[in-house]
Coordinates of C-alpha atoms and ligand atoms in Angstrom, one line a residue:
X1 CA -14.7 234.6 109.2
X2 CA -13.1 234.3 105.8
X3 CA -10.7 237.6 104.6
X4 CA -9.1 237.3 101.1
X5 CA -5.6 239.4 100.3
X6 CA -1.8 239.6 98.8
X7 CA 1.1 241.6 98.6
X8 CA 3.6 242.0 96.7
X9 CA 7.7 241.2 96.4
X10 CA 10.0 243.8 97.0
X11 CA 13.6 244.8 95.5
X12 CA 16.1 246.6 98.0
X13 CA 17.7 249.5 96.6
X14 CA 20.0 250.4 99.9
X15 CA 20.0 246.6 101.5
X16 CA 18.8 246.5 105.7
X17 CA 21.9 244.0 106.9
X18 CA 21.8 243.8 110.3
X19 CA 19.4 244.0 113.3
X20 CA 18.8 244.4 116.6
X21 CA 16.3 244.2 119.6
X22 CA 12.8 243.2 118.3
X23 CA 13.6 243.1 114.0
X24 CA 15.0 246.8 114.1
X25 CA 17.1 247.7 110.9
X26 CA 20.5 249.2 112.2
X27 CA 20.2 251.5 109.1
X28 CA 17.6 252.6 106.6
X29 CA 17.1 251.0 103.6
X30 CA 14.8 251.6 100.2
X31 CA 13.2 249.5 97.5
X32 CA 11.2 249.1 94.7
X33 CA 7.9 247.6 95.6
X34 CA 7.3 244.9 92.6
X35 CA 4.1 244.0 90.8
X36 CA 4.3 240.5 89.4
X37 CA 6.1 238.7 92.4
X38 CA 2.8 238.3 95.0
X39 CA 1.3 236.7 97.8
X40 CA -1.8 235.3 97.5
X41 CA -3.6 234.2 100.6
X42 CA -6.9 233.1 101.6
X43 CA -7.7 232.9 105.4
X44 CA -10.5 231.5 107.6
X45 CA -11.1 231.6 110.9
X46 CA -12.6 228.8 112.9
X47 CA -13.7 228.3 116.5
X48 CA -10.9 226.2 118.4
X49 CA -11.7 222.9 119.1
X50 CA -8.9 221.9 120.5
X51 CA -5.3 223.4 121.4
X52 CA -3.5 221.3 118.9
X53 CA -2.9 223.0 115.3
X54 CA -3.6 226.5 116.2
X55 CA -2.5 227.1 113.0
X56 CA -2.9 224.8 109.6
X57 CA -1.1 226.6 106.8
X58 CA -1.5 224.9 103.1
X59 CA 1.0 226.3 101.1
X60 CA -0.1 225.3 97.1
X61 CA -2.7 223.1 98.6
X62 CA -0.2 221.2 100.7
X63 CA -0.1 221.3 104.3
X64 CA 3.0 223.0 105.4
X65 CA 4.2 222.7 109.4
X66 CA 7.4 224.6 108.5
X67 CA 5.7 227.7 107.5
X68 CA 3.1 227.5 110.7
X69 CA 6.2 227.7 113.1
X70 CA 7.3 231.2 111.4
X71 CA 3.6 232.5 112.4
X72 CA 3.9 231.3 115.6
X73 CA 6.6 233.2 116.4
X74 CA 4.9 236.5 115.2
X75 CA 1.7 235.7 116.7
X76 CA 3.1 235.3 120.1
X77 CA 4.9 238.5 119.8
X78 CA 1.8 240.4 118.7
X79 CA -0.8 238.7 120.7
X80 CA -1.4 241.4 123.7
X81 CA -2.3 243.7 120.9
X82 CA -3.8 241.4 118.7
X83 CA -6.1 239.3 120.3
X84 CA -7.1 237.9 117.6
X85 CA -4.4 235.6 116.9
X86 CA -5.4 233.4 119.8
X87 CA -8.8 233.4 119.7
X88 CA -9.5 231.3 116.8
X89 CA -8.2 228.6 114.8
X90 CA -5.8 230.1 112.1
X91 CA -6.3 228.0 108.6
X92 CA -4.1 229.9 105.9
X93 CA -4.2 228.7 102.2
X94 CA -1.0 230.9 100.5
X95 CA 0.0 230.5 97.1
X96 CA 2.9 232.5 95.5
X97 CA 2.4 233.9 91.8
X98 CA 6.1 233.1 90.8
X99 CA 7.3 229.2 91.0
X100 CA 8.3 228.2 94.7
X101 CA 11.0 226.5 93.5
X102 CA 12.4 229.5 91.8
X103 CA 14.5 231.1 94.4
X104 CA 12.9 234.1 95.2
X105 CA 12.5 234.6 98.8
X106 CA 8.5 234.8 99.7
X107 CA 9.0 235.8 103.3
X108 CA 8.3 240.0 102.1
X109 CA 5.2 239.2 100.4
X110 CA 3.8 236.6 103.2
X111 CA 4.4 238.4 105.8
X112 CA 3.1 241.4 104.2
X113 CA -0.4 239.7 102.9
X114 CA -0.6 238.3 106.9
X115 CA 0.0 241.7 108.2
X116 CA -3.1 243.0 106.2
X117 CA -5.2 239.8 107.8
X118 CA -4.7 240.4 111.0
X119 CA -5.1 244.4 111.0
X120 CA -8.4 243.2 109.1
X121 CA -9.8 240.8 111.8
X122 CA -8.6 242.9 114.6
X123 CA -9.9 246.2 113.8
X124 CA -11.8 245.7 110.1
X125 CA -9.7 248.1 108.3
X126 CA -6.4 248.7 106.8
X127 CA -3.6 250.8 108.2
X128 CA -1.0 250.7 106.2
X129 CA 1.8 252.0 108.7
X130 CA 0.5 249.5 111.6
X131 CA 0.3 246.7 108.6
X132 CA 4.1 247.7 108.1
X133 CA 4.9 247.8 111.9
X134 CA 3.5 243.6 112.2
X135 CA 4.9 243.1 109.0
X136 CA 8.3 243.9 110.3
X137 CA 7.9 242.2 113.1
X138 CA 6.7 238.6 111.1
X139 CA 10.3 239.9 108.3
X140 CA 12.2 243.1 108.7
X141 CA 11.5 243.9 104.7
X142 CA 8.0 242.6 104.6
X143 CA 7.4 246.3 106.0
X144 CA 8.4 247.8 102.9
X145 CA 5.6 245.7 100.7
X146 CA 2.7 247.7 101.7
X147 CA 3.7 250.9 99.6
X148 CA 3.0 250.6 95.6
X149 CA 6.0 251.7 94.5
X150 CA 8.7 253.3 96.6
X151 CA 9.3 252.4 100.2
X152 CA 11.9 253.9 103.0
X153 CA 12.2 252.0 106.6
X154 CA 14.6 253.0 108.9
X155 CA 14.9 256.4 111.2
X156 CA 16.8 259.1 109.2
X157 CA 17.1 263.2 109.9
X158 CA 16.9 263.6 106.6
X159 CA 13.7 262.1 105.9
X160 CA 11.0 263.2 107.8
X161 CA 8.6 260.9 109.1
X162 CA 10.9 258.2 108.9
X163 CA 10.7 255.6 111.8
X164 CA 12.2 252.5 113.1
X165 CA 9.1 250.3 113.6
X166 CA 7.5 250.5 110.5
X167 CA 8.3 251.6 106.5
X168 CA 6.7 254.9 104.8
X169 CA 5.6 255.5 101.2
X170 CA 8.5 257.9 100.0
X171 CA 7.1 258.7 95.8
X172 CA 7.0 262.0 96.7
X173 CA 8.8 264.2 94.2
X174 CA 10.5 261.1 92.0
X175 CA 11.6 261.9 88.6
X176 CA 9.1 261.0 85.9
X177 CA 12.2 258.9 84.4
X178 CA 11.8 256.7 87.7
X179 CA 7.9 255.9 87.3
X180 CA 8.1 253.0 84.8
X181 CA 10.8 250.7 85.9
X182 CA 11.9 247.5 84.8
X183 CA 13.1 244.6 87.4
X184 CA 14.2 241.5 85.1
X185 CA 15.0 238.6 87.4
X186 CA 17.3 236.2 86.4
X187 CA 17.5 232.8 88.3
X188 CA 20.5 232.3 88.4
X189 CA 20.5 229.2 90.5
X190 CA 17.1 227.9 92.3
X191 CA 18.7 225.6 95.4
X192 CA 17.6 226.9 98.8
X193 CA 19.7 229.1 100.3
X194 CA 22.7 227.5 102.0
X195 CA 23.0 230.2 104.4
X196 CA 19.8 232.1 106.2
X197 CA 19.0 235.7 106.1
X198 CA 18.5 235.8 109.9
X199 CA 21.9 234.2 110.4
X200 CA 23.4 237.2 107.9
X201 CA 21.8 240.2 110.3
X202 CA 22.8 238.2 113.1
X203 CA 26.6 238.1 111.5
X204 CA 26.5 242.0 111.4
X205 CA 26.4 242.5 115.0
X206 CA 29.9 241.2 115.4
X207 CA 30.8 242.1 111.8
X208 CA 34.8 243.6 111.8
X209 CA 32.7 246.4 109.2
X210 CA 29.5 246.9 110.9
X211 CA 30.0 250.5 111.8
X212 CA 31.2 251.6 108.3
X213 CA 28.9 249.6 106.8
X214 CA 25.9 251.4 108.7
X215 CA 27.3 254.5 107.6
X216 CA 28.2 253.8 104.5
X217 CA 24.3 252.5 104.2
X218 CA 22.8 255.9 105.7
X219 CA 24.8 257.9 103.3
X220 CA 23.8 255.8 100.4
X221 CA 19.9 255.9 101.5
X222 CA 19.9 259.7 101.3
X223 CA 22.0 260.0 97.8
X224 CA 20.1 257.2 96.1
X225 CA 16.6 259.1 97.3
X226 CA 18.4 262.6 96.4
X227 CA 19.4 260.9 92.4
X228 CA 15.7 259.9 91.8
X229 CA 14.5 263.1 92.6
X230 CA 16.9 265.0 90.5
X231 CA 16.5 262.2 87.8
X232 CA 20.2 260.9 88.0
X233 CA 20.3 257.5 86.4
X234 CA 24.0 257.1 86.8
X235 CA 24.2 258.0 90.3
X236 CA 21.4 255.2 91.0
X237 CA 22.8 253.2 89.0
X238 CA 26.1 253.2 91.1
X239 CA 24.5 252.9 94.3
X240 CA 22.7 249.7 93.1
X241 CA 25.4 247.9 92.3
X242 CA 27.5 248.9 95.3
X243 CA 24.5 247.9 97.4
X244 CA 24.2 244.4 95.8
X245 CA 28.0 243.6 95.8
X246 CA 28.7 245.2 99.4
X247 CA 25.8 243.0 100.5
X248 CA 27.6 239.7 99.1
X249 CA 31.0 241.1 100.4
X250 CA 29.8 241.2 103.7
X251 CA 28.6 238.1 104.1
X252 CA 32.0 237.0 102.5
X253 CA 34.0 238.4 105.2
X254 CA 31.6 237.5 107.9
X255 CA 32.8 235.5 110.5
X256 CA 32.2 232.4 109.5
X257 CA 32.4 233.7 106.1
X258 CA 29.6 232.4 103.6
X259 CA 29.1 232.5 99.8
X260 CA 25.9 232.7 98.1
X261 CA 26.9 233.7 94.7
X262 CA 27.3 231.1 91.8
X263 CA 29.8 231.5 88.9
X264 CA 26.8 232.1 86.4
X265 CA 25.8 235.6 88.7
X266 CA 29.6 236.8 87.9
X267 CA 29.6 235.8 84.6
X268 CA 26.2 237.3 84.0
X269 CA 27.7 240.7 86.0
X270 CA 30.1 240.8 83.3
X271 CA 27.9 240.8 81.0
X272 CA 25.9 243.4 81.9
X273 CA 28.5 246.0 82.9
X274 CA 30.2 244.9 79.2
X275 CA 26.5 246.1 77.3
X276 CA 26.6 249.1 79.2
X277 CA 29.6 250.3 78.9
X278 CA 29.1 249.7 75.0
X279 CA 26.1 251.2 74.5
X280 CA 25.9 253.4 77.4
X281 CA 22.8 252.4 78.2
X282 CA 21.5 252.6 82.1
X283 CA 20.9 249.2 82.9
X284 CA 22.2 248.5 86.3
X285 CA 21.9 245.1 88.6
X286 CA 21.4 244.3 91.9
X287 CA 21.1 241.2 94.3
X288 CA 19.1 240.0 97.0
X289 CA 20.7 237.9 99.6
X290 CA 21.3 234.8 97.1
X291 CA 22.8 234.5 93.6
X292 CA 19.6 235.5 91.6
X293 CA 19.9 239.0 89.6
X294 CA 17.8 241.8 89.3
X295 CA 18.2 243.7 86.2
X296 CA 16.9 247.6 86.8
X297 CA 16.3 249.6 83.5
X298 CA 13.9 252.2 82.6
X299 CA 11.1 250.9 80.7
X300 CA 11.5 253.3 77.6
X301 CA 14.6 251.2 76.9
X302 CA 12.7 248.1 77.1
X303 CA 12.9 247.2 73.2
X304 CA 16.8 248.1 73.3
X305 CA 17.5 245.7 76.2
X306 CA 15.3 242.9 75.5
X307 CA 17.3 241.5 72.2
X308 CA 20.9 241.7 73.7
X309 CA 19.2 239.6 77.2
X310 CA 17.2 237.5 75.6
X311 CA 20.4 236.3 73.7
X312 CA 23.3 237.1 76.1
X313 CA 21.5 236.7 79.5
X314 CA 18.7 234.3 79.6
X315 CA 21.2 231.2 78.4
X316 CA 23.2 232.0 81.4
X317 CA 20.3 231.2 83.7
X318 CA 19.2 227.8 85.0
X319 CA 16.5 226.3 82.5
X320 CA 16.4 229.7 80.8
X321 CA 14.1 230.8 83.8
X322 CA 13.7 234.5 84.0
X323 CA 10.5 236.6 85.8
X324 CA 9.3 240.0 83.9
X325 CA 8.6 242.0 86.7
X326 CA 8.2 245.8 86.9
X327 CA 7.3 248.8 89.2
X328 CA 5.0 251.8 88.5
X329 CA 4.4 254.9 90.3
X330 CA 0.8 256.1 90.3
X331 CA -0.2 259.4 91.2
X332 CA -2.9 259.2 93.8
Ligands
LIG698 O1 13.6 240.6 105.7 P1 14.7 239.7 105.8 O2 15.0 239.4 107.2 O3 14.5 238.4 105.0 O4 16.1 240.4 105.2 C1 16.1 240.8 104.0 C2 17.5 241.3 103.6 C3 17.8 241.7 102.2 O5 16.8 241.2 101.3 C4 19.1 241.1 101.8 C5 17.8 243.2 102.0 C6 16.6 243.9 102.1 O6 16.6 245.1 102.5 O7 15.5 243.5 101.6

């Protein structure tokens, strides 16, 4: 059996940091589902043979133990449902559409494009809430890659529908200035991350901020959701930012205490809040966990932007590397 799929990367708006039991978010987050950054996998399934390599992933043509171990770990936690993962021999050729080597963290869209395998084999069709729920399960924001364009996960009162175990499409009712995004990622530094994201959740859950921090997050999840819909730029634009730098603040005063900024993200920080508060143009950044920036501006300012960080911006990054990514709603 032979299934072809991919998924795409995924940009937290309101950052998940911290979790609990079985990859439960302690608060909800949101994010921008990207179209450029993808998954690509091709998987086959073979009759065993023998119990030894269960599971042969290739990543770019090369075999990769590291990344079998991850799956592993997912498929043993799946497997009473999903019997499929231990009937067969699991071969999985993945190949990423952005450089591997450029920083950007793969484990969204992989898990993501494995969810959809495995829903396919098991029951031959695609659900995209219990693709979310094993998605989760494989990495907590690798729910949030099934949805095209706007994604919630987390349990909130104020958003109906909204659940623990698995992330929901939330495009409903998003200002037309909101549909045509886009996400310009600057590398700022490609070296693997010193620090891992499951050691950062597992930080939070003796973090001296965790409880404001949760709050502070459920509060900003609803007002970020409530700017979009009433086409507030500035207010999104604020939230961002506090998101990205309340992320790397936390992991600053973690206990132990880890940096994953470089000098060039600051600098490049500068920068942008210097443009904007020049031209007053709403172009806002924000951060995953590691030192890379995303740039967030609305496409119609596209032809302003692109001059000033073509020149200002993409000499601060390491061999001039940046990704043009972007995000689109699409009325269905
Ligand atoms: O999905 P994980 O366990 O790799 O954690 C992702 C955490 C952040 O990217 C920092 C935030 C998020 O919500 O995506």
């Amino acid at each position: 059996m032979q299934f072809k799929t991919s998924a795409p990367s995924n940009i937290a708006l309101v950052k998940y940091w911290g979790k609990y039991d079985n990859q439960l978010p302690s608060n909800p987050s949101i994010s921008f589902t990207l179209n450029v950054c993808k998954t690509e996998m091709d998987i086959h399934l073979k009759p065993i043979e023998s119990s030894n390599d269960l599971i042969n992933v290739f990543f770019e043509g090369k075999l990769q133990p590291s990344f079998a171990t991850k799956i592993e770990n997912l498929f043993r936690k799946i497997s009473k449902d999903y019997p499929v993962v231990n009937s067969y021999k699991w071969e999985i050729h993945s190949q990423n559409t952005f450089p591997h080597s450029s920083g950007i963290a793969s484990s969204a869209s992989s898990m993501c494009a494995l969810a959809k395998a495995i829903v396919f084999f098991q029951n031959n069709h695609q659900d995209a809430q219990e693709i979310s729920k094993i998605a989760r399960i494989g990495s907590g924001s690798a729910c949030r890659s099934i949805y095209d364009y706007l994604a919630w996960w987390g349990k909130s009162h104020f958003v109906p529908g909204s659940h623990q175990e698995f992330a929901m499409d939330c495009s409903e009712s998003i200002d037309s200035m909101f549909h045509e995004y886009c996400d310009t990622i600057l590398i700022a530094s490609s070296d693997t991350k010193s620090v891992s994201s499951s050691i950062g959740h597992d930080l939070m859950n003796r973090h001296f901020y965790k409880e404001k921090r949760y709050e502070q997050a459920n509060t900003n999840a609803i007002e970020i959701l409530g700017a979009m819909r009433s086409g507030d730029l500035e207010k999104f634009g604020e939230i961002v930012e506090a998101e990205a730098l309340t992320l790397h603040a936390l992991m600053m005063m973690s206990n132990p205490s880890f940096i994953l900024l470089k000098p060039n993200t600051l600098q490049m920080i500068e920068r942008i809040r210097a443009f904007r508060h020049e031209t007053d143009l709403p172009v806002y950044f924000t951060l995953d966990a590691g030192p890379n920036i995303h740039l967030l501006y609305p496409k119609s300012i596209e032809n302003k932007v692109m001059p000033w960080l073509n020149d200002q911006l993409k000499p601060l990054c390491e061999n001039e590397f940046l990704i043009q990514d972007y995000i689109k709603y699409e009325a269905k």
